[in-house]
Amino acid sequence: GAGVSQSPRYKVTKRGQDVALRCDPISGHVSLYWYRQALGQGPEFLTYFNYEAQQDKSGLPNDRFSAERPEGSISTLTIQRTEQRDSAMYRCASSRELAGAYEQYFGPGTRLTVT
Amino acid sequence: DAKTTQPPSMDCAEGRAANLPCNHSTISGNEYVYWYRQIHSQGPQYIIHGLKNNETNEMASLIITEDRKSSTLILPHATLRDTAVYYCIVRVQGGSEKLVFGKGTKLTVNP
């Protein structure tokens, strides 16, 4: 079946512009997660949702970053006034259960480059 | 910060068993040990998890010491496609859902 999809796969933007990254989880999965991965590092947690409710946003680095999942399916991660340090791979994952789910399925990621 | 320690890199010959160690000396009683791997630029992939008993699935085996302070992931017959970064993660089941990744072990399987 279809896995987690993310769009765009690559995004180049100029410093100061806003960007919106989209995640389409596996159908029926109730939990959705956002991670950021720098080159040579493991993924770093940003935020996650159960259905449409944002459960934990402790990993969002500052208030330029926000995420939403209004209908409990597709999610958007928005970065306002991008800076060069925001350049990274942004990964989305989903899992089918609430608390206790053990397997997160990751998407291919969006490579963001801020010039 | 990650609560696990792994060697930065390991090599293994194709067809041989790959044994990847992980130290988690501060693990709590309600924390599970999870293993994920990341092949090249793909997203991480779940491998296996366990609490205190040894576990086996179609991908790998997980051996957890009796004191639960360390574990070993075993790939019984490594193939070239097993070349990846392997992450050992401790996580509370039913608590915060985030995965905290460290730097992992880069396993290279050689022909």
Coordinates of N, CA, C and O in Angstrom, one line a residue, chain A residues 33 35 37 41-45 48 50 56 58 89 91 98-104 106-108, chain B residues 34 36 38 40-46 49 87 91 93-103:
Chain A
Y33 N 4.1 12.7 13.1 CA 5.3 13.3 13.7 C 6.1 14.0 12.7 O 6.2 13.6 11.5
Y35 N 10.1 15.5 12.1 CA 11.5 15.5 12.6 C 12.3 16.3 11.6 O 11.9 16.5 10.4
Q37 N 16.4 16.6 10.2 CA 17.6 15.9 10.2 C 18.7 16.7 9.4 O 18.6 17.0 8.2
Q41 N 23.6 13.6 11.0 CA 23.0 13.4 12.3 C 21.8 12.6 12.2 O 21.2 12.4 11.2
G42 N 21.3 12.1 13.4 CA 20.1 11.4 13.4 C 18.9 12.4 13.4 O 19.1 13.6 13.7
P43 N 17.7 12.0 13.1 CA 16.6 12.9 13.1 C 16.3 13.5 14.5 O 16.5 12.8 15.5
E44 N 15.9 14.7 14.5 CA 15.6 15.4 15.7 C 14.1 15.7 15.7 O 13.6 16.3 14.8
F45 N 13.4 15.4 16.8 CA 12.0 15.5 17.0 C 11.6 17.0 17.0 O 12.3 17.8 17.6
Y48 N 4.4 16.5 17.3 CA 3.6 15.4 16.9 C 2.1 15.6 17.2 O 1.8 16.4 18.1
N50 N -1.9 13.6 17.6 CA -2.8 12.5 17.6 C -4.1 13.1 17.1 O -4.7 14.0 17.6
D56 N 2.6 17.5 21.4 CA 3.9 17.9 21.9 C 4.6 18.7 20.9 O 4.8 18.2 19.7
S58 N 7.4 20.5 21.8 CA 8.6 20.9 22.5 C 9.9 21.0 21.7 O 10.8 21.7 22.0
M89 N 16.9 18.3 6.1 CA 15.9 17.4 5.6 C 14.8 17.4 6.7 O 15.1 17.1 7.9
R91 N 11.6 15.5 7.9 CA 10.9 14.1 7.7 C 9.6 14.1 8.5 O 9.5 14.6 9.6
L98 N -2.5 5.0 19.0 CA -2.2 6.1 20.0 C -1.1 5.6 20.9 O -0.3 4.9 20.5
A99 N -1.0 6.1 22.1 CA 0.0 5.8 23.0 C 0.3 4.3 23.1 O -0.6 3.5 23.2
G100 N 1.5 4.0 22.9 CA 1.9 2.5 22.9 C 2.3 2.0 21.5 O 2.8 1.0 21.4
A101 N 2.0 2.8 20.5 CA 2.4 2.4 19.1 C 3.9 2.3 19.1 O 4.6 3.1 19.6
Y102 N 4.4 1.3 18.5 CA 5.8 1.1 18.5 C 6.5 1.4 17.2 O 7.7 1.6 17.1
E103 N 5.8 1.3 16.1 CA 6.4 1.5 14.8 C 6.0 2.8 14.1 O 4.8 3.0 14.0
Q104 N 7.0 3.6 13.9 CA 6.7 4.8 13.1 C 7.2 4.6 11.7 O 8.3 4.1 11.5
F106 N 8.3 6.3 8.2 CA 8.8 7.6 7.8 C 8.6 7.8 6.3 O 8.7 6.8 5.5
G107 N 8.4 9.0 6.0 CA 8.3 9.4 4.6 C 9.7 9.7 4.0 O 10.7 9.6 4.7
P108 N 9.8 10.1 2.7 CA 11.0 10.3 2.0 C 11.7 11.6 2.4 O 12.9 11.8 2.2
Chain B
Y34 N 14.4 0.1 21.3 CA 14.0 0.1 19.9 C 15.2 0.2 19.0 O 16.2 0.8 19.4
Y36 N 16.1 1.1 15.0 CA 15.7 1.6 13.6 C 17.0 1.6 12.8 O 18.1 1.7 13.3
Q38 N 18.6 3.4 9.0 CA 18.5 4.4 7.9 C 19.4 4.0 6.8 O 20.7 4.1 7.0
H40 N 21.1 4.9 3.5 CA 21.5 6.1 2.6 C 20.6 7.3 3.0 O 20.6 7.7 4.1
S41 N 19.9 7.8 2.1 CA 19.1 9.0 2.4 C 17.6 8.7 2.6 O 16.8 9.7 2.7
Q42 N 17.3 7.5 2.8 CA 15.9 7.1 3.0 C 15.5 7.5 4.4 O 16.3 7.8 5.3
G43 N 14.2 7.4 4.7 CA 13.7 7.6 6.1 C 14.0 6.4 6.9 O 14.2 5.3 6.5
P44 N 14.1 6.6 8.3 CA 14.4 5.5 9.2 C 13.4 4.4 9.0 O 12.2 4.7 8.8
Q45 N 13.8 3.2 9.3 CA 12.9 2.0 9.2 C 13.0 1.3 10.5 O 14.1 0.9 11.0
Y46 N 11.8 0.9 11.0 CA 11.8 0.2 12.3 C 12.3 -1.2 12.0 O 12.1 -1.9 11.0
H49 N 11.9 -4.2 18.6 CA 12.0 -3.6 19.9 C 11.8 -4.7 21.0 O 11.2 -5.8 20.7
Y87 N 20.2 2.8 14.6 CA 20.0 3.6 15.8 C 19.3 2.7 16.9 O 18.4 2.0 16.6
R91 N 12.8 4.2 24.9 CA 11.5 5.0 24.8 C 10.5 4.4 25.7 O 10.3 3.1 25.8
Q93 N 7.0 3.2 26.7 CA 5.8 2.8 25.9 C 4.6 3.5 26.6 O 4.4 3.4 27.8
G94 N 3.8 4.2 25.8 CA 2.7 4.9 26.4 C 3.0 6.3 26.9 O 2.1 7.0 27.3
G95 N 4.2 6.7 26.8 CA 4.5 8.1 27.2 C 4.7 9.0 26.0 O 3.9 8.9 25.1
S96 N 5.6 9.9 26.1 CA 5.8 10.8 25.0 C 6.1 10.0 23.7 O 6.9 9.0 23.8
E97 N 5.6 10.3 22.6 CA 5.7 9.5 21.5 C 6.9 9.7 20.6 O 7.2 9.1 19.7
K98 N 7.7 10.7 21.0 CA 8.8 11.0 20.2 C 9.9 10.0 20.2 O 10.1 9.3 21.3
L99 N 10.7 9.8 19.2 CA 11.9 9.0 19.1 C 13.1 10.0 19.3 O 13.1 11.0 18.6
V100 N 14.0 9.6 20.2 CA 15.2 10.4 20.4 C 16.3 9.7 19.7 O 16.8 8.7 20.3
F101 N 16.8 10.1 18.6 CA 17.9 9.5 17.9 C 19.2 10.0 18.3 O 19.4 11.2 18.5
G102 N 20.2 9.1 18.5 CA 21.6 9.6 18.7 C 22.2 9.6 17.3 O 21.6 9.8 16.3
K103 N 23.5 9.3 17.3 CA 24.3 9.3 16.0 C 24.3 8.0 15.4 O 24.7 7.8 14.2

